[in-house]
Amino acid sequence: MGAVAGLFLLTGAALAADPPYGFGQPATPGEIAGANIDILPDGTGLPPGQGSVGQGAALYASTCAACHGERGEKPLDATMRLVGGAGTLATPKAVQTVGSYWPYATTLFDYIRRAMPFPAPRSLSPDQVYAVTAYVLRLNGVVPDGTVLDAASLPRVRMPNRDGFISAYKPGR
Amino acid sequence: MPDESAKWPRRGLLRGAGLALAAAPLRKALAADEPAQAPPRWMTEQGDTVADYGMPSPYERAVIRRIRDKQKMPTVISTMTPLQDLVGIITPNGLHHARCHAGVPAIDPDRHRLLVHGMVDRPMSFGMDDLTRFPSVSRLHFLECSGNSKFFKAALIKPNWTAQDTHGQVSCAEWTGVRLADVLAEAGVQKGATWMLAEGADACAMSRSIPIEKALDDAILAYAQNGERLRPENGYPLRLFLPGWEGNTSVKWLHRLKLGTQPFETRDETAKYTDLMPDGTALQFNFVMEVKSVITFPSPGKDPKQPGFHEIGGLAWSGRGRVARVEVSTDGGANWREATLQEPVLPQCLTRFRLPWDWDGGPAVLQSRATDETGDVQPTREKLLAARGPNFIYHYNAIHSWRVAPGGEVKLAV
């Protein structure tokens, strides 16, 4: 019985998925783990760890404020503004920031981890990314003081513009 | 194609030529006793040696990309191709536009790998030597930044803008690589996989979600551009290439593809590269670069020097397929004439158009209006602005106007 099932599995796999050329190498677990940094809106991909608004405030002041402004509203360049703009999207002078525009809090964690701080991307620990994410959300009034974010709580943060996006993609055109 | 010599008003040509003669400063009268002219210096001495990698003539030093750093950071870069200085449809590699969010990474190709994982039967890792073994494809395609001609906001417009400033974030090359579908088949795409994350190996790990239909249709993993390996700023050693789609989806320095069942909602498909509409909602995954054109001669800095015969020339393209026709107006859109399309006319590729013009020396407003093979026509600026409102940034494809002043100076007309 076991042998038959084993045989079936083998043939099944071979039928479904013979590599046509046999080029390349199987990816190693370490290779995947090191590169697999994306985070889905439901939190898939979030690492263990946690960080609070308070911890984030200190980190933000030392590693982010120089470029993004002390409270995220007065950055070096207007396009780097992180805070404000609530209620402006349907006005002629829309201000698109994390707080007013971004649909998912998970994207904030994902982007900070992969790209910030600008001079040293990938230098923050998961705890630090959770903390500074919490602080940027706090500056935007999306979470209250005292918030601690982790893999369970971050995906539950509902962004004000969560339902503001419509997909223009139509398969076939 | 209609025979253009048949359409060309012969008498107009003659009149134009007469005017040109009259206007040109008279050269020395032809005299039989004129002494023989000395040969130019370069015929009287040995020339230079040849460089191992050639550069343009020093006299072409002005034909360069315009480089703008954004966000006051030298590594957040946007560059523009000098369209007004180029002929044909191919952009030389050193002039191809590039947009970089975190500088140009210095990638060692021997250490560069492409990871394919997620919803595949066999997570795979490919080195450059593995990838170049697949059957190759070479295709001519334009690449346009979705922010090209970013001038919805009248306040941002500068009156001295050239075609490079207004349209220079489109370029065109022969891209060589392998079919993404072939490489994905090695890993075995699982049933139910609908989206693919494409991630770059730069300092922001630039990432976009791509529908699997596109990945399996005409997507290329490109390693070469116009016959040589990709330039670093254009993705060396490996980039995704998605014909007809907004440039940033053709992720450069490609090092990871992950298959899944939904978009990954990265920063560059939520915070950026989305289109805020007048009602406050935003269009996401607005991938296709729609039909568009620009006149490159005459254009600012490329003035017609004298009345008479000139060939109006320019470029047209569409992310939906081939350019079907281009009409040109010299009176601000009151009358249109059909331009000749220069072969080759290829899908998702720059197409050159030209039209003879007998300039009477008076004021003119030059416009081009392209139609693609799906019937899409470029809208007027007024119509586009009305439809998309004040906050739209990307995907500007309106009919473009240059104003020719008496005397020949050409300037942006909005």
Coordinates of C-alpha atoms in Angstrom, one line a residue:
Chain A
M1 CA 0.0 0.0 0.0
G2 CA 2.7 2.5 1.1
A3 CA 4.8 1.5 -1.9
V4 CA 1.9 2.1 -4.3
A5 CA 1.2 5.5 -2.8
G6 CA 4.9 6.4 -3.0
L7 CA 5.0 5.3 -6.6
F8 CA 1.9 7.4 -7.4
L9 CA 3.4 10.4 -5.7
L10 CA 6.6 10.1 -7.7
T11 CA 4.8 9.8 -11.0
G12 CA 2.4 12.5 -10.1
A13 CA 5.2 14.9 -9.3
A14 CA 7.1 14.0 -12.5
L15 CA 3.9 14.5 -14.6
A16 CA 3.0 17.8 -13.0
A17 CA 6.4 19.4 -13.0
D18 CA 9.3 18.0 -14.9
P19 CA 11.8 20.9 -15.2
P20 CA 12.1 21.4 -19.0
Y21 CA 15.8 22.3 -19.0
G22 CA 17.2 21.3 -15.7
F23 CA 19.1 24.6 -15.3
G24 CA 19.7 26.2 -11.9
Q25 CA 20.0 24.8 -8.5
P26 CA 17.4 24.1 -5.8
A27 CA 17.2 27.1 -3.5
T28 CA 18.6 26.5 -0.1
P29 CA 16.5 27.2 3.1
G30 CA 19.1 29.8 4.2
E31 CA 19.0 31.5 0.8
I32 CA 15.2 31.8 1.0
A33 CA 15.1 32.9 4.6
G34 CA 17.7 35.6 4.0
A35 CA 15.8 37.1 1.0
N36 CA 12.2 36.5 2.0
I37 CA 11.4 39.9 3.5
D38 CA 8.1 40.8 2.0
I39 CA 5.0 41.2 4.2
L40 CA 1.5 40.7 3.1
P41 CA -1.4 42.8 4.4
D42 CA -2.6 39.8 6.6
G43 CA 0.8 39.9 8.4
T44 CA 2.3 36.9 6.6
G45 CA 6.0 37.3 6.7
L46 CA 6.2 39.4 9.9
P47 CA 9.1 38.4 12.1
P48 CA 9.0 37.7 15.8
G49 CA 9.7 40.7 18.0
Q50 CA 7.9 43.8 19.2
G51 CA 8.3 47.6 19.6
S52 CA 6.4 50.4 21.3
V53 CA 5.6 53.9 20.4
G54 CA 7.9 55.1 23.1
Q55 CA 10.9 53.1 21.9
G56 CA 10.0 54.3 18.4
A57 CA 10.1 57.9 19.4
A58 CA 13.7 57.7 20.6
L59 CA 14.8 55.8 17.5
Y60 CA 13.0 58.1 15.1
A61 CA 14.6 61.2 16.7
S62 CA 18.1 59.7 16.3
T63 CA 17.8 58.0 12.9
C64 CA 14.9 59.4 10.9
A65 CA 14.1 63.0 12.0
A66 CA 17.1 64.6 10.2
C67 CA 15.5 63.8 6.9
H68 CA 11.8 63.4 7.6
G69 CA 11.4 66.2 10.1
E70 CA 11.0 66.1 13.9
R71 CA 7.4 65.1 13.7
G72 CA 7.3 63.8 10.1
E73 CA 5.6 66.9 8.8
K74 CA 8.5 69.1 7.7
P75 CA 11.0 66.9 5.8
L76 CA 14.0 67.9 3.8
D77 CA 11.8 67.6 0.7
A78 CA 8.0 67.7 0.5
T79 CA 7.9 64.3 -1.1
M80 CA 9.4 62.7 2.0
R81 CA 6.6 63.9 4.3
L82 CA 5.4 61.0 6.5
V83 CA 2.6 62.7 8.5
G84 CA -0.5 64.7 7.9
G85 CA -2.9 65.3 5.0
A86 CA -5.9 63.7 6.6
G87 CA -9.0 64.7 4.7
T88 CA -7.2 66.2 1.7
L89 CA -7.3 63.4 -0.9
A90 CA -10.4 64.7 -2.6
T91 CA -9.2 68.3 -2.5
P92 CA -7.2 70.1 -5.2
K93 CA -4.1 70.1 -2.9
A94 CA -4.0 66.5 -1.8
V95 CA -1.2 65.6 0.7
Q96 CA -0.4 61.9 0.4
T97 CA 1.3 60.5 3.5
V98 CA 1.5 57.3 5.4
G99 CA -1.4 58.5 7.5
S100 CA -3.6 60.0 4.8
Y101 CA -2.9 57.7 1.9
W102 CA -1.3 54.3 2.7
P103 CA -3.8 51.5 2.7
Y104 CA -1.9 49.0 4.9
A105 CA 0.2 49.3 8.0
T106 CA 2.1 46.2 7.0
T107 CA 3.5 48.1 4.0
L108 CA 5.1 50.6 6.4
F109 CA 6.9 47.8 8.2
D110 CA 7.9 46.2 4.9
Y111 CA 9.3 49.4 3.4
I112 CA 11.1 50.6 6.5
R113 CA 12.8 47.2 6.8
R114 CA 13.8 47.0 3.2
A115 CA 14.8 50.6 2.5
M116 CA 15.2 52.7 5.6
P117 CA 17.0 54.4 7.2
F118 CA 18.1 55.7 3.8
P119 CA 21.9 55.7 4.6
A120 CA 21.9 52.2 6.1
P121 CA 19.0 50.0 4.9
R122 CA 18.6 46.6 6.5
S123 CA 20.4 47.8 9.6
L124 CA 17.4 47.9 12.0
S125 CA 16.4 44.9 14.1
P126 CA 12.8 43.6 13.9
D127 CA 12.1 45.2 17.3
Q128 CA 13.4 48.5 16.0
V129 CA 11.3 48.3 12.9
Y130 CA 8.2 47.5 15.0
A131 CA 9.0 50.4 17.2
V132 CA 9.5 53.1 14.6
T133 CA 6.5 51.8 12.6
A134 CA 4.4 52.3 15.8
Y135 CA 5.8 55.8 16.2
V136 CA 5.1 56.9 12.6
L137 CA 1.5 55.5 13.0
R138 CA 1.3 57.4 16.3
L139 CA 2.4 60.7 14.7
N140 CA -0.4 60.2 12.2
G141 CA -3.0 59.6 15.0
V142 CA -3.6 56.1 13.7
V143 CA -2.6 54.3 16.9
P144 CA -2.7 55.7 20.5
D145 CA 0.2 56.3 22.8
G146 CA 1.4 53.2 24.5
T147 CA 0.7 51.0 21.5
V148 CA 3.0 48.0 21.2
L149 CA 3.2 46.4 17.8
D150 CA 4.1 42.8 16.9
A151 CA 3.2 40.2 14.3
A152 CA -0.3 39.8 15.7
S153 CA -1.2 43.4 16.3
L154 CA 0.3 45.2 13.3
P155 CA -2.0 43.6 10.7
R156 CA -5.0 44.6 12.8
V157 CA -4.1 48.3 12.5
R158 CA -6.7 49.7 10.2
M159 CA -5.4 52.6 8.0
P160 CA -7.7 55.5 7.4
N161 CA -7.5 55.1 3.6
R162 CA -7.8 51.3 3.6
D163 CA -10.6 51.3 1.1
G164 CA -9.3 54.2 -1.1
F165 CA -7.8 52.1 -3.9
I166 CA -9.3 50.6 -7.0
S167 CA -7.4 48.2 -9.2
A168 CA -7.1 49.4 -12.8
Y169 CA -5.7 46.0 -13.9
K170 CA -8.0 44.0 -16.2
P171 CA -6.5 40.8 -17.4
G172 CA -6.3 40.7 -21.2
R173 CA -6.2 44.5 -21.8
Chain B
M1 CA 1.6 54.0 -46.6
P2 CA 0.5 56.9 -48.9
D3 CA 3.3 58.0 -51.2
E4 CA 4.4 61.3 -49.7
S5 CA 6.0 62.7 -52.8
A6 CA 2.6 62.6 -54.4
K7 CA 1.0 64.5 -51.5
W8 CA 3.7 67.1 -51.3
P9 CA 2.6 70.4 -52.9
R10 CA 5.3 70.9 -55.5
R11 CA 4.7 74.5 -56.0
G12 CA 4.9 75.1 -52.3
L13 CA 8.3 73.4 -52.3
L14 CA 9.5 75.7 -55.0
R15 CA 8.2 78.8 -53.3
G16 CA 9.8 77.6 -50.1
A17 CA 13.1 77.0 -51.8
G18 CA 13.0 80.5 -53.3
L19 CA 12.3 82.1 -49.9
A20 CA 15.2 80.1 -48.4
L21 CA 17.6 81.4 -51.0
A22 CA 16.5 84.9 -50.6
A23 CA 16.8 84.7 -46.8
A24 CA 20.2 83.0 -46.7
P25 CA 23.2 85.4 -46.5
L26 CA 24.8 85.4 -49.9
R27 CA 28.0 83.4 -50.1
K28 CA 30.9 84.8 -51.9
A29 CA 30.1 85.3 -55.6
L30 CA 31.4 82.5 -57.8
A31 CA 34.6 83.7 -59.3
A32 CA 36.8 81.7 -61.7
D33 CA 40.0 83.1 -60.3
E34 CA 39.3 82.1 -56.7
P35 CA 42.5 80.6 -55.1
A36 CA 42.5 76.9 -54.1
Q37 CA 41.3 76.4 -50.5
A38 CA 43.7 74.8 -48.1
P39 CA 42.8 71.3 -46.8
P40 CA 41.4 71.1 -43.2
R41 CA 43.9 70.4 -40.5
W42 CA 42.7 66.8 -40.0
M43 CA 43.8 66.0 -43.6
T44 CA 47.3 67.2 -42.9
E45 CA 48.3 65.2 -39.8
Q46 CA 47.8 61.8 -38.3
G47 CA 44.6 61.3 -36.5
D48 CA 44.0 59.9 -33.0
T49 CA 44.3 56.3 -31.9
V50 CA 41.1 54.3 -31.3
A51 CA 39.9 53.9 -27.7
D52 CA 39.1 50.3 -26.6
Y53 CA 35.6 51.4 -25.8
G54 CA 34.5 54.2 -28.1
M55 CA 32.9 57.5 -27.1
P56 CA 31.0 60.0 -29.2
S57 CA 32.9 62.8 -30.9
P58 CA 33.8 65.6 -28.5
Y59 CA 31.7 67.8 -30.7
E60 CA 28.7 65.9 -29.5
R61 CA 29.4 66.6 -25.8
A62 CA 26.0 68.5 -25.6
V63 CA 24.1 65.4 -26.4
I64 CA 23.7 64.1 -22.9
R65 CA 21.1 62.9 -20.4
R66 CA 19.6 65.5 -18.1
I67 CA 20.1 64.3 -14.5
R68 CA 17.7 65.4 -11.8
D69 CA 18.2 64.3 -8.2
K70 CA 15.0 64.1 -6.4
Q71 CA 14.2 64.5 -2.7
K72 CA 17.5 66.4 -2.4
M73 CA 19.3 63.0 -2.4
P74 CA 21.9 62.4 -5.0
T75 CA 20.9 58.7 -5.2
V76 CA 17.2 59.3 -5.8
I77 CA 17.7 59.9 -9.5
S78 CA 15.7 60.6 -12.5
T79 CA 17.4 61.1 -15.9
M80 CA 16.0 62.1 -19.3
T81 CA 17.0 61.1 -22.8
P82 CA 17.8 64.0 -25.2
L83 CA 15.1 63.0 -27.6
Q84 CA 15.6 66.1 -29.7
D85 CA 19.1 65.2 -30.6
L86 CA 18.5 61.6 -31.6
V87 CA 17.4 60.1 -34.9
G88 CA 15.9 56.7 -35.7
I89 CA 14.2 54.8 -32.9
I90 CA 17.1 53.3 -30.9
T91 CA 18.4 55.1 -27.8
P92 CA 22.2 54.7 -27.4
N93 CA 22.9 52.9 -24.1
G94 CA 24.7 55.8 -22.5
L95 CA 21.6 58.0 -23.1
H96 CA 18.9 55.6 -22.0
H97 CA 16.9 57.2 -19.3
A98 CA 17.0 55.7 -15.8
R99 CA 15.1 56.2 -12.6
C100 CA 16.8 55.0 -9.4
H101 CA 15.3 55.1 -5.9
A102 CA 18.5 54.2 -4.0
G103 CA 21.4 54.7 -6.4
V104 CA 23.0 52.3 -8.8
P105 CA 24.2 49.1 -7.1
A106 CA 27.6 47.8 -8.1
I107 CA 26.6 44.1 -8.6
D108 CA 29.2 41.4 -9.2
P109 CA 27.5 39.2 -11.8
D110 CA 29.3 36.1 -10.5
R111 CA 27.6 36.6 -7.2
H112 CA 24.3 37.6 -8.5
R113 CA 21.5 35.1 -8.2
L114 CA 17.8 35.0 -9.0
L115 CA 15.7 33.3 -6.4
V116 CA 12.3 31.9 -7.6
H117 CA 10.1 30.7 -4.7
G118 CA 6.6 30.9 -3.2
M119 CA 3.9 29.0 -5.0
V120 CA 6.2 26.9 -7.1
D121 CA 6.9 23.1 -7.0
R122 CA 10.7 23.6 -6.7
P123 CA 12.1 26.8 -5.2
M124 CA 15.1 27.5 -7.5
S125 CA 18.1 29.6 -7.6
F126 CA 19.7 30.7 -10.8
G127 CA 23.2 32.2 -11.5
M128 CA 23.7 34.4 -14.5
D129 CA 25.4 31.4 -16.3
D130 CA 22.3 29.3 -15.7
L131 CA 20.0 32.0 -17.0
T132 CA 21.9 32.8 -20.2
R133 CA 21.6 29.1 -21.2
F134 CA 17.9 29.3 -21.8
P135 CA 16.8 30.1 -25.4
S136 CA 17.3 33.8 -26.0
V137 CA 14.9 36.4 -27.3
S138 CA 15.7 39.9 -28.6
R139 CA 12.9 42.5 -29.0
L140 CA 12.8 46.1 -29.7
H141 CA 10.7 47.9 -27.1
F142 CA 10.3 51.3 -25.6
L143 CA 10.6 51.8 -21.8
E144 CA 8.7 54.7 -20.3
C145 CA 8.6 55.9 -16.7
S146 CA 5.0 56.4 -15.6
G147 CA 6.1 59.8 -14.4
N148 CA 7.2 60.9 -17.9
S149 CA 5.8 64.3 -18.9
K150 CA 4.8 64.8 -15.4
F151 CA 3.1 68.1 -16.0
F152 CA -0.4 68.0 -14.9
K153 CA 0.2 70.8 -12.5
A154 CA 0.6 74.0 -14.5
A155 CA 2.6 75.6 -11.7
L156 CA 5.4 73.1 -12.2
I157 CA 5.9 73.8 -15.9
K158 CA 8.9 75.8 -16.9
P159 CA 8.6 77.7 -20.2
N160 CA 12.1 76.8 -21.4
W161 CA 11.4 73.0 -21.3
T162 CA 12.7 71.0 -24.2
A163 CA 11.5 67.6 -25.5
Q164 CA 14.0 66.1 -23.2
D165 CA 12.4 67.7 -20.2
T166 CA 8.8 67.0 -21.3
H167 CA 9.2 63.5 -22.8
G168 CA 12.7 62.3 -22.1
Q169 CA 11.7 59.5 -19.7
V170 CA 11.0 57.3 -22.6
S171 CA 13.8 55.4 -24.4
C172 CA 13.9 52.4 -26.7
A173 CA 16.4 49.6 -27.1
E174 CA 16.8 46.1 -28.3
W175 CA 16.4 44.0 -25.2
T176 CA 17.9 40.5 -25.1
G177 CA 17.2 37.9 -22.5
V178 CA 15.2 34.8 -21.9
R179 CA 11.5 34.3 -21.6
L180 CA 10.4 34.6 -18.0
A181 CA 7.9 31.8 -18.7
D182 CA 10.7 29.4 -19.5
V183 CA 12.5 30.2 -16.2
L184 CA 9.3 29.9 -14.2
A185 CA 8.6 26.5 -15.8
E186 CA 11.9 25.3 -14.3
A187 CA 10.4 26.0 -10.8
G188 CA 7.0 24.8 -11.8
V189 CA 4.3 27.4 -11.2
Q190 CA 1.6 26.0 -8.9
K191 CA -2.1 26.2 -9.8
G192 CA -3.7 29.1 -8.1
A193 CA -0.7 31.4 -8.3
T194 CA -2.0 34.7 -9.6
W195 CA 0.6 37.4 -8.7
M196 CA 4.4 37.5 -8.6
L197 CA 6.5 39.8 -6.5
A198 CA 9.6 41.1 -8.4
E199 CA 12.3 42.5 -6.2
G200 CA 15.5 44.3 -7.1
A201 CA 18.9 44.0 -5.4
D202 CA 19.4 47.7 -4.8
A203 CA 19.4 49.5 -1.5
C204 CA 15.6 49.8 -1.4
A205 CA 14.9 46.3 -2.6
M206 CA 12.5 47.9 -5.1
S207 CA 9.6 45.7 -5.5
R208 CA 6.4 45.4 -7.5
S209 CA 3.6 42.8 -7.8
I210 CA 3.1 41.5 -11.3
P211 CA 0.0 39.6 -12.5
I212 CA 1.0 36.1 -13.5
E213 CA -0.7 36.5 -16.9
K214 CA 1.9 39.1 -17.8
A215 CA 4.7 37.1 -16.4
L216 CA 3.8 34.1 -18.5
D217 CA 2.9 36.1 -21.6
D218 CA 5.6 38.4 -23.0
A219 CA 7.8 39.1 -19.9
I220 CA 11.6 38.9 -20.5
L221 CA 14.4 38.4 -18.1
A222 CA 16.8 40.8 -19.9
Y223 CA 20.5 40.7 -19.5
A224 CA 21.5 42.8 -22.6
Q225 CA 20.5 46.1 -24.2
N226 CA 21.5 47.0 -27.7
G227 CA 23.9 44.2 -28.1
E228 CA 25.9 44.6 -24.9
R229 CA 25.2 43.7 -21.3
L230 CA 22.8 46.0 -19.5
R231 CA 24.2 49.2 -18.3
P232 CA 24.4 49.4 -14.4
E233 CA 21.8 52.1 -14.2
N234 CA 19.5 50.0 -16.3
G235 CA 19.7 46.9 -14.2
Y236 CA 23.0 45.1 -14.7
P237 CA 23.3 42.2 -14.6
L238 CA 19.6 41.3 -14.8
R239 CA 16.3 43.0 -15.1
L240 CA 12.7 42.2 -15.6
F241 CA 11.3 43.6 -18.8
L242 CA 7.5 44.0 -19.2
P243 CA 6.7 45.3 -22.7
G244 CA 4.4 48.3 -22.7
W245 CA 4.1 48.6 -18.9
E246 CA 5.1 51.5 -16.7
G247 CA 8.9 51.5 -16.4
N248 CA 9.2 50.7 -12.7
T249 CA 7.4 47.4 -13.1
S250 CA 10.4 46.2 -15.2
V251 CA 12.3 45.8 -11.9
K252 CA 16.0 46.3 -12.3
W253 CA 18.8 44.4 -10.6
L254 CA 16.3 41.6 -10.3
H255 CA 17.2 39.0 -7.7
R256 CA 13.9 37.5 -6.4
L257 CA 10.6 36.4 -7.8
K258 CA 8.0 35.1 -5.4
L259 CA 4.7 33.7 -6.5
G260 CA 1.5 34.1 -4.5
T261 CA -2.3 34.5 -4.7
Q262 CA -2.6 38.3 -4.2
P263 CA -0.7 41.5 -4.8
F264 CA 2.0 42.1 -2.2
E265 CA 1.0 45.8 -1.7
T266 CA 4.5 47.1 -1.7
R267 CA 5.3 50.8 -1.1
D268 CA 5.9 51.4 -4.8
E269 CA 2.4 50.2 -5.7
T270 CA 0.5 51.9 -2.9
A271 CA 2.2 55.1 -1.7
K272 CA 3.8 55.7 -5.1
Y273 CA 2.9 54.9 -8.7
T274 CA -0.8 55.1 -7.9
D275 CA -3.1 57.7 -9.4
L276 CA -5.2 59.8 -7.1
M277 CA -8.5 60.7 -8.8
P278 CA -10.7 63.8 -8.3
D279 CA -13.1 62.0 -5.9
G280 CA -10.2 61.0 -3.6
T281 CA -10.0 57.3 -4.6
A282 CA -6.8 56.1 -6.3
L283 CA -6.1 53.8 -9.2
Q284 CA -3.7 51.0 -8.4
F285 CA -2.0 48.6 -10.8
N286 CA -2.5 51.1 -13.7
F287 CA 0.2 49.3 -15.7
V288 CA -0.1 50.1 -19.4
M289 CA 1.5 53.2 -20.9
E290 CA -1.0 54.5 -23.3
V291 CA -0.7 55.9 -26.8
K292 CA 1.5 59.0 -26.9
S293 CA 3.7 61.0 -29.2
V294 CA 6.0 64.0 -29.3
I295 CA 7.5 66.2 -32.1
T296 CA 11.3 66.3 -31.8
F297 CA 11.9 68.6 -34.8
P298 CA 11.1 71.4 -34.7
S299 CA 11.3 71.6 -30.9
P300 CA 12.9 73.9 -28.3
G301 CA 16.6 74.3 -29.2
K302 CA 15.9 72.8 -32.6
D303 CA 14.5 75.8 -34.3
P304 CA 13.7 75.9 -38.0
K305 CA 16.4 78.4 -39.1
Q306 CA 14.6 79.8 -42.1
P307 CA 11.3 79.5 -44.0
G308 CA 10.8 76.9 -46.6
F309 CA 11.0 73.1 -46.6
H310 CA 11.4 71.4 -43.3
E311 CA 10.7 67.8 -42.2
I312 CA 8.6 67.7 -39.1
G313 CA 9.7 64.6 -37.2
G314 CA 8.9 62.9 -34.0
L315 CA 8.3 59.7 -32.0
A316 CA 5.1 57.8 -31.2
W317 CA 4.4 54.8 -29.1
S318 CA 1.8 52.8 -27.3
G319 CA 1.9 50.2 -24.6
R320 CA -1.1 48.4 -26.2
G321 CA 0.6 47.5 -29.5
R322 CA 1.6 49.1 -32.7
V323 CA 1.2 52.8 -33.6
A324 CA -1.5 52.8 -36.3
R325 CA -1.2 56.5 -37.4
V326 CA 0.1 59.9 -36.4
E327 CA -1.5 63.1 -37.5
V328 CA 0.3 66.4 -37.3
S329 CA -1.1 69.9 -37.0
T330 CA 0.8 73.1 -37.6
D331 CA -2.1 75.4 -36.6
G332 CA -2.8 74.2 -33.0
G333 CA -5.2 71.4 -33.9
A334 CA -7.5 73.1 -36.4
N335 CA -6.2 71.1 -39.3
W336 CA -4.4 67.7 -39.3
R337 CA -2.3 65.9 -41.9
E338 CA -1.3 62.3 -41.7
A339 CA 2.4 61.7 -41.2
T340 CA 4.5 58.9 -42.8
L341 CA 5.4 56.2 -40.3
Q342 CA 9.1 55.2 -40.7
E343 CA 9.6 51.4 -40.8
P344 CA 9.9 49.4 -38.6
V345 CA 6.5 49.8 -36.9
L346 CA 6.7 47.4 -34.1
P347 CA 4.4 46.7 -31.1
Q348 CA 5.3 48.5 -27.9
C349 CA 8.2 50.2 -29.7
L350 CA 9.1 53.8 -30.5
T351 CA 7.9 54.6 -34.0
R352 CA 9.3 57.5 -36.0
F353 CA 7.0 59.7 -38.0
R354 CA 7.7 62.5 -40.4
L355 CA 5.9 65.0 -42.5
P356 CA 7.1 67.6 -45.0
W357 CA 6.3 71.2 -43.9
D358 CA 6.5 74.3 -46.0
W359 CA 7.0 76.9 -43.2
D360 CA 5.9 80.3 -44.3
G361 CA 7.9 81.9 -41.6
G362 CA 4.9 82.9 -39.5
P363 CA 3.7 81.8 -36.1
A364 CA 2.7 78.1 -35.9
V365 CA 1.6 75.7 -33.2
L366 CA 2.9 72.2 -33.9
Q367 CA 1.0 69.2 -32.5
S368 CA 1.1 65.4 -33.1
R369 CA -1.8 63.0 -32.3
A370 CA -1.1 59.3 -32.3
T371 CA -3.6 56.5 -32.7
D372 CA -2.7 52.9 -31.8
E373 CA -3.8 49.7 -33.4
T374 CA -6.5 49.2 -30.7
G375 CA -8.1 52.5 -31.8
D376 CA -6.9 54.5 -28.7
V377 CA -6.2 58.2 -29.6
Q378 CA -4.2 60.7 -27.6
P379 CA -6.5 63.0 -25.7
T380 CA -6.1 66.8 -25.6
R381 CA -4.5 68.2 -22.5
E382 CA -7.8 69.9 -21.5
K383 CA -9.7 66.6 -21.8
L384 CA -7.1 64.7 -19.9
L385 CA -6.9 67.2 -17.1
A386 CA -10.7 67.4 -16.8
A387 CA -10.9 63.6 -16.5
R388 CA -8.1 63.1 -14.1
G389 CA -8.2 66.2 -11.9
P390 CA -5.6 68.2 -10.1
N391 CA -3.7 65.4 -8.2
F392 CA -2.9 63.1 -11.0
I393 CA 0.8 62.6 -11.5
Y394 CA 1.5 59.6 -13.7
H395 CA 0.4 58.4 -17.1
Y396 CA 0.2 61.7 -18.8
N397 CA -0.2 61.1 -22.5
A398 CA -1.9 64.3 -23.8
I399 CA -1.4 65.8 -27.2
H400 CA 1.7 68.0 -26.9
S401 CA 2.2 71.5 -28.4
W402 CA 5.2 73.5 -29.4
R403 CA 4.8 77.1 -30.4
V404 CA 7.0 78.4 -33.3
A405 CA 7.4 82.2 -33.3
P406 CA 8.1 84.2 -36.4
G407 CA 11.8 84.0 -36.7
G408 CA 11.8 80.4 -35.7
E409 CA 12.2 80.2 -31.9
V410 CA 10.3 77.2 -30.6
K411 CA 8.9 77.1 -27.1
L412 CA 6.6 75.0 -25.0
A413 CA 3.0 75.9 -25.5
V414 CA 0.6 74.8 -22.8

